[in-house]
GROMACS .gro file of C-alpha atoms in nm:
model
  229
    1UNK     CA    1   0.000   0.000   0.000
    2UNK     CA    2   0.165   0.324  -0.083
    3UNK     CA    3   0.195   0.615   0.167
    4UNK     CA    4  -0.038   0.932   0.073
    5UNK     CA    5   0.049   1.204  -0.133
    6UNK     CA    6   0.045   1.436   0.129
    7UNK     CA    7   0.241   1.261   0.428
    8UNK     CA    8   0.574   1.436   0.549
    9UNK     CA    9   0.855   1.254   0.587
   10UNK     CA   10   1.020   1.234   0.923
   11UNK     CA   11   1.186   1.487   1.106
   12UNK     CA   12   1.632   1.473   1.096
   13UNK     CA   13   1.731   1.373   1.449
   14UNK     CA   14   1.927   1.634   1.597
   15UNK     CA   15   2.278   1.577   1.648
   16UNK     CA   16   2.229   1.618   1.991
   17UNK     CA   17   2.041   1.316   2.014
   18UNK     CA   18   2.253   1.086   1.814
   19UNK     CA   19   2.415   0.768   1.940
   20UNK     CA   20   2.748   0.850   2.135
   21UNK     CA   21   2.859   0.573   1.914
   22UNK     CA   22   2.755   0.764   1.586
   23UNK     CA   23   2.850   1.105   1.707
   24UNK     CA   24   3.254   0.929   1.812
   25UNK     CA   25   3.241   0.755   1.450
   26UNK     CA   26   3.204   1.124   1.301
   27UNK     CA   27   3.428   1.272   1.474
   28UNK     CA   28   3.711   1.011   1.447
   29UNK     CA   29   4.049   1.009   1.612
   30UNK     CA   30   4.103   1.093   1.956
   31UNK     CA   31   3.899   1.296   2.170
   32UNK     CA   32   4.002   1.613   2.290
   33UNK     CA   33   3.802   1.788   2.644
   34UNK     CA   34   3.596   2.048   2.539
   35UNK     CA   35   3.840   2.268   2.664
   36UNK     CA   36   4.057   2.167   2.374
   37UNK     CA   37   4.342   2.088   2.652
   38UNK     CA   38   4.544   1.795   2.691
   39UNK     CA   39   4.804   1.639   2.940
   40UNK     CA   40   5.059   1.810   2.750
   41UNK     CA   41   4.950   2.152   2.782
   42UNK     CA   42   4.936   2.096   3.198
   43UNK     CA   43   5.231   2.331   3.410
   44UNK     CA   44   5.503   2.043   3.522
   45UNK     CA   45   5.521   2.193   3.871
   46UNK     CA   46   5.089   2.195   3.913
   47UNK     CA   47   5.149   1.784   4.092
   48UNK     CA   48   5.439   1.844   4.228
   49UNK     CA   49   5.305   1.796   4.542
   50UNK     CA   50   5.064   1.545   4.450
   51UNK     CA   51   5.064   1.184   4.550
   52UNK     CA   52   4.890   0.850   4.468
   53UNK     CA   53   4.776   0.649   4.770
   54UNK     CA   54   4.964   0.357   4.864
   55UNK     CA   55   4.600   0.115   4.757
   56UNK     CA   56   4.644   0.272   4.424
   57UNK     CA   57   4.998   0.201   4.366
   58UNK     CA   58   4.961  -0.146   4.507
   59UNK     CA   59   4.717  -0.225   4.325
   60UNK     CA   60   4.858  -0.141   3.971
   61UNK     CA   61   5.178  -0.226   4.070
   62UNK     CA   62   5.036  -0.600   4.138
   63UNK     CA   63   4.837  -0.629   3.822
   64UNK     CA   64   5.179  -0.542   3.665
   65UNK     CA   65   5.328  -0.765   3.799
   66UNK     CA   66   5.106  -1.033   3.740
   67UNK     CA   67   5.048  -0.939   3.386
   68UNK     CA   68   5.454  -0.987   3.303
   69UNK     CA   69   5.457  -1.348   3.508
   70UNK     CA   70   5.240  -1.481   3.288
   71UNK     CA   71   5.442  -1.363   3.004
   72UNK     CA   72   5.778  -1.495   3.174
   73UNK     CA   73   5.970  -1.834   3.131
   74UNK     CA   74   6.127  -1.796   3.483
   75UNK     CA   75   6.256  -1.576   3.800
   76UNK     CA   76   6.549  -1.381   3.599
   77UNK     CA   77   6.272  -1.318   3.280
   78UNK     CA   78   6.057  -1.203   3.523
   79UNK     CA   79   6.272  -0.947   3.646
   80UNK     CA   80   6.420  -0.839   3.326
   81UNK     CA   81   6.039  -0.740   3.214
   82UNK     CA   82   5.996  -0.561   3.556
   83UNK     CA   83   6.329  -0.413   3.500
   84UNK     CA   84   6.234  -0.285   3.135
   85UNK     CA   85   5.918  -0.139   3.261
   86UNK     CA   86   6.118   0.092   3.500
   87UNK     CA   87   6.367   0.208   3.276
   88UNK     CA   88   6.116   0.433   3.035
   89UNK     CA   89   6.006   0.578   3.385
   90UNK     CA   90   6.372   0.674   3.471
   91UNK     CA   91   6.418   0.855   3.110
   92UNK     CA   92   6.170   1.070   3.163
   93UNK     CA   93   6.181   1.134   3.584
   94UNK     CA   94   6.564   1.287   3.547
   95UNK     CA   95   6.459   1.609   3.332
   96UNK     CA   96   6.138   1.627   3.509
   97UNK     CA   97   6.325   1.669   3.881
   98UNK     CA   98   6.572   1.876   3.751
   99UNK     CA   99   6.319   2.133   3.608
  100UNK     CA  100   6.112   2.155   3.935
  101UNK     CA  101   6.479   2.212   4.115
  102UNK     CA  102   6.526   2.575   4.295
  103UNK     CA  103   6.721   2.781   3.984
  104UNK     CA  104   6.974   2.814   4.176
  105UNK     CA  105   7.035   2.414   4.214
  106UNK     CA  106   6.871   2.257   3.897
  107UNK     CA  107   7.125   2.145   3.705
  108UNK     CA  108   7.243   1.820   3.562
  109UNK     CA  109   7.497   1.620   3.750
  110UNK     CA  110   7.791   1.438   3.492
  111UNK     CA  111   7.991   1.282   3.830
  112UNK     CA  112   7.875   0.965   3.935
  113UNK     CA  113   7.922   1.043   4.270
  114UNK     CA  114   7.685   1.371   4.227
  115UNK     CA  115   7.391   1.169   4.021
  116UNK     CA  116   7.395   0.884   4.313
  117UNK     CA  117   7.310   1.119   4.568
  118UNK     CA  118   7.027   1.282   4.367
  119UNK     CA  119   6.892   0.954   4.313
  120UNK     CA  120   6.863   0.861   4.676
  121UNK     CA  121   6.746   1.177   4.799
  122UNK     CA  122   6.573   1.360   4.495
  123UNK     CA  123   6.464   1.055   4.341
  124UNK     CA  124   6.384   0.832   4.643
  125UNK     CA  125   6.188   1.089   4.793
  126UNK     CA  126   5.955   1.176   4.486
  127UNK     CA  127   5.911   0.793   4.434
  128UNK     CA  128   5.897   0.681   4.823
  129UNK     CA  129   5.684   0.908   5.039
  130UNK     CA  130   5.962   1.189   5.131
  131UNK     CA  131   6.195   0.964   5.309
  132UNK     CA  132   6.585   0.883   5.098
  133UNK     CA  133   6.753   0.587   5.098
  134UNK     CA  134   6.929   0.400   5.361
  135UNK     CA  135   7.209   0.343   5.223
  136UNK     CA  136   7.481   0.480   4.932
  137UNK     CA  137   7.797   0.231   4.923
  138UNK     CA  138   8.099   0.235   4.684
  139UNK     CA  139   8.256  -0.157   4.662
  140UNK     CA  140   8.572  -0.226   4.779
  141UNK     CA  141   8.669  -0.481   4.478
  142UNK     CA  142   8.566  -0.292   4.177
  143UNK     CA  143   8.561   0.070   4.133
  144UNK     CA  144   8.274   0.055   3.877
  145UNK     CA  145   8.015  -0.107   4.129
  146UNK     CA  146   7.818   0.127   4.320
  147UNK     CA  147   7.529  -0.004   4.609
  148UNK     CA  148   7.190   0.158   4.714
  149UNK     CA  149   7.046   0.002   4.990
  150UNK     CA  150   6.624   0.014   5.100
  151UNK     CA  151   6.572  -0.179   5.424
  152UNK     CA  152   6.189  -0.151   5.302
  153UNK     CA  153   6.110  -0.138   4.914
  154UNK     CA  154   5.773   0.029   4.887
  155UNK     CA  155   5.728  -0.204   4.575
  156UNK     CA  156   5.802  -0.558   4.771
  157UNK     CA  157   5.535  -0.458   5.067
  158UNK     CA  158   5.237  -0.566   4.844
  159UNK     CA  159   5.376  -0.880   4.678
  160UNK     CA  160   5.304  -1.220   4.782
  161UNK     CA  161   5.636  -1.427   4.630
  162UNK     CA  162   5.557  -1.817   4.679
  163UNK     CA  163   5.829  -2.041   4.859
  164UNK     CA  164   5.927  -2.181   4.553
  165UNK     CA  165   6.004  -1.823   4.385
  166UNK     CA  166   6.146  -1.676   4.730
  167UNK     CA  167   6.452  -1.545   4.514
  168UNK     CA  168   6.275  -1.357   4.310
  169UNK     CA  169   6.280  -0.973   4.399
  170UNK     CA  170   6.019  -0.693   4.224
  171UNK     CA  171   6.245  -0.422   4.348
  172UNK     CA  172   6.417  -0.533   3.967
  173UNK     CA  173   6.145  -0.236   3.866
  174UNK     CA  174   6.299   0.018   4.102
  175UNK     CA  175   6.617  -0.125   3.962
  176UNK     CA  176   6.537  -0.028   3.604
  177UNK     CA  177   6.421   0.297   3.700
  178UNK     CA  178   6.751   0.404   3.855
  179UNK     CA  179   6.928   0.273   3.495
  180UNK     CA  180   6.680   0.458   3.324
  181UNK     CA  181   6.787   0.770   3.539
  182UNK     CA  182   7.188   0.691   3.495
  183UNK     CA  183   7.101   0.660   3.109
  184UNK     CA  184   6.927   0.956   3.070
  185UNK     CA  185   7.254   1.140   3.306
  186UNK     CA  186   7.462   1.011   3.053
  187UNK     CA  187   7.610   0.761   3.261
  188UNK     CA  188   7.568   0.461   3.111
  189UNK     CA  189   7.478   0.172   3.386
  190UNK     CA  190   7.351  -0.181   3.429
  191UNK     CA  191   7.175  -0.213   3.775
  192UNK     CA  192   6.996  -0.498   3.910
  193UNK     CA  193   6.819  -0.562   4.271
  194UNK     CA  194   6.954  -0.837   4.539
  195UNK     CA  195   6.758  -0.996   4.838
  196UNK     CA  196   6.995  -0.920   5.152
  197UNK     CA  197   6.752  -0.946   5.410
  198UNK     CA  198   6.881  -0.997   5.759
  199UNK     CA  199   6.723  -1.047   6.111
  200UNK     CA  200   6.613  -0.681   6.139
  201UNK     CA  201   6.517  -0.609   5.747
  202UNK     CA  202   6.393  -0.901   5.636
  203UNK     CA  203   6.328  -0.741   5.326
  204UNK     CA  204   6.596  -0.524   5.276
  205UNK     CA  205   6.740  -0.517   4.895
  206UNK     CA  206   7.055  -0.382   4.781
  207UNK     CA  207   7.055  -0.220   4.417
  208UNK     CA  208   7.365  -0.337   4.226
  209UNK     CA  209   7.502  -0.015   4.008
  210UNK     CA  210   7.804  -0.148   3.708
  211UNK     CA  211   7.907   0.181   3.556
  212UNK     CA  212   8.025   0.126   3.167
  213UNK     CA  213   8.411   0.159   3.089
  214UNK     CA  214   8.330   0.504   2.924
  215UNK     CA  215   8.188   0.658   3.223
  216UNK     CA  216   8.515   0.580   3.452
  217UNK     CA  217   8.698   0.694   3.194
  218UNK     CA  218   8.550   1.005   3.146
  219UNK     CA  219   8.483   1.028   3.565
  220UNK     CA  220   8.889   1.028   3.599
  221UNK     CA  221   8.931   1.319   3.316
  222UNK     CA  222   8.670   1.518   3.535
  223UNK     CA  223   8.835   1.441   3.894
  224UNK     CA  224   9.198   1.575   3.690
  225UNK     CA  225   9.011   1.858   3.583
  226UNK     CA  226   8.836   1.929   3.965
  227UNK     CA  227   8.521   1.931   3.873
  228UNK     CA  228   8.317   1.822   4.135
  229UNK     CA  229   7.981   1.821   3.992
   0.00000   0.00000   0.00000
């Protein structure tokens, strides 16, 4: 039966109205706040002060860690994907601390001695809740070993390691974090974490710092030349 003659046809729906789904397929791409801001256009020193609570970080932090076991042949794999996660964060954490340093101090350290310290103060305090490291060590039987010592990884107090992977140690993503740091210092490092828990710490974990050949090399030029930083 056709329609009559005289029968309008139906009224456009007004954008307005359309399905989300319609109205993201016409737009395409990403989406943008209607302020037509985006993470990149927020001030660097605006969460400086922020933090993320501790149920948060656990959380995520465990569902990382998860997600890369079941990815993982074995202990060291394990920790080699937990280190590699780190290490992006490291690149990008150096030039972000040294910007929200005073004037007066910001500046980039090229001694190894100078960037260890930043790391466990600066660095340890951003990352850990204000409080620095326990311990900065230099070893006695090579000169290109360094130690940082945490009597309490913040990472390890959420993490459930079964008996039969009790040498396994998540601090290895702290661990690439600090080579991430060294790397983007221009001191070219291979660090790795290490159970040394004793009666008192029973999860205490010492983070093993090899400096390359280069960086001695160019560490003794500097000390000939006094500079100190």
């Amino acid at each position: 039966m056709n329609p009559p003659q005289n029968a309008k046809p139906p009224a456009p729906t007004p954008a307005s109205l359309q399905a989300p789904s319609l109205q993201r397929a016409q737009q395409g791409g990403l989406r943008t706040p209607s302020n037509r801001k985006t993470i990149y256009d927020r001030n660097l020193n605006r969460t400086r002060t922020s933090e993320l609570s501790r149920a948060s970080f656990a959380y995520l932090f465990s569902e990382m860690v998860q997600y890369a076991q079941k990815r993982v042949t074995g202990i060291q794999d394990l920790e080699r994907r937990l280190n590699e996660q780190g290490y992006p964060l490291g690149l990008r954490l150096l030039p972000l601390l040294v910007y929200r340093e005073p004037p007066r101090t910001s500046h980039r350290s090229i001694r190894i001695l100078a960037l260890l310290q930043f790391i466990t103060t600066t660095l340890w305090k951003h990352l850990f809740g204000g409080r620095p490291a326990d311990a900065l060590e230099r070893s006695s039987t090579n000169e290109a070993e360094y130690m940082i010592s945490d009597n309490e990884p913040l990472v390890n107090g959420y993490i459930s390691v079964p008996k039969e992977m009790n040498q396994l140690n998540c601090a290895a993503y702290v661990a690439g974090i600090i080579e991430g740091v060294c790397d983007a210092g221009g001191l070219t490092a291979r660090v790795s974490a290490h159970n040394a828990g004793t009666e008192m710490w029973p999860g205490k974990t010492i983070f093993l710092i090899r400096f390359e050949e280069e960086v001695l090399e160019r560490e003794a030029v500097l000390e000939k030349s006094g500079r100190s930083v």
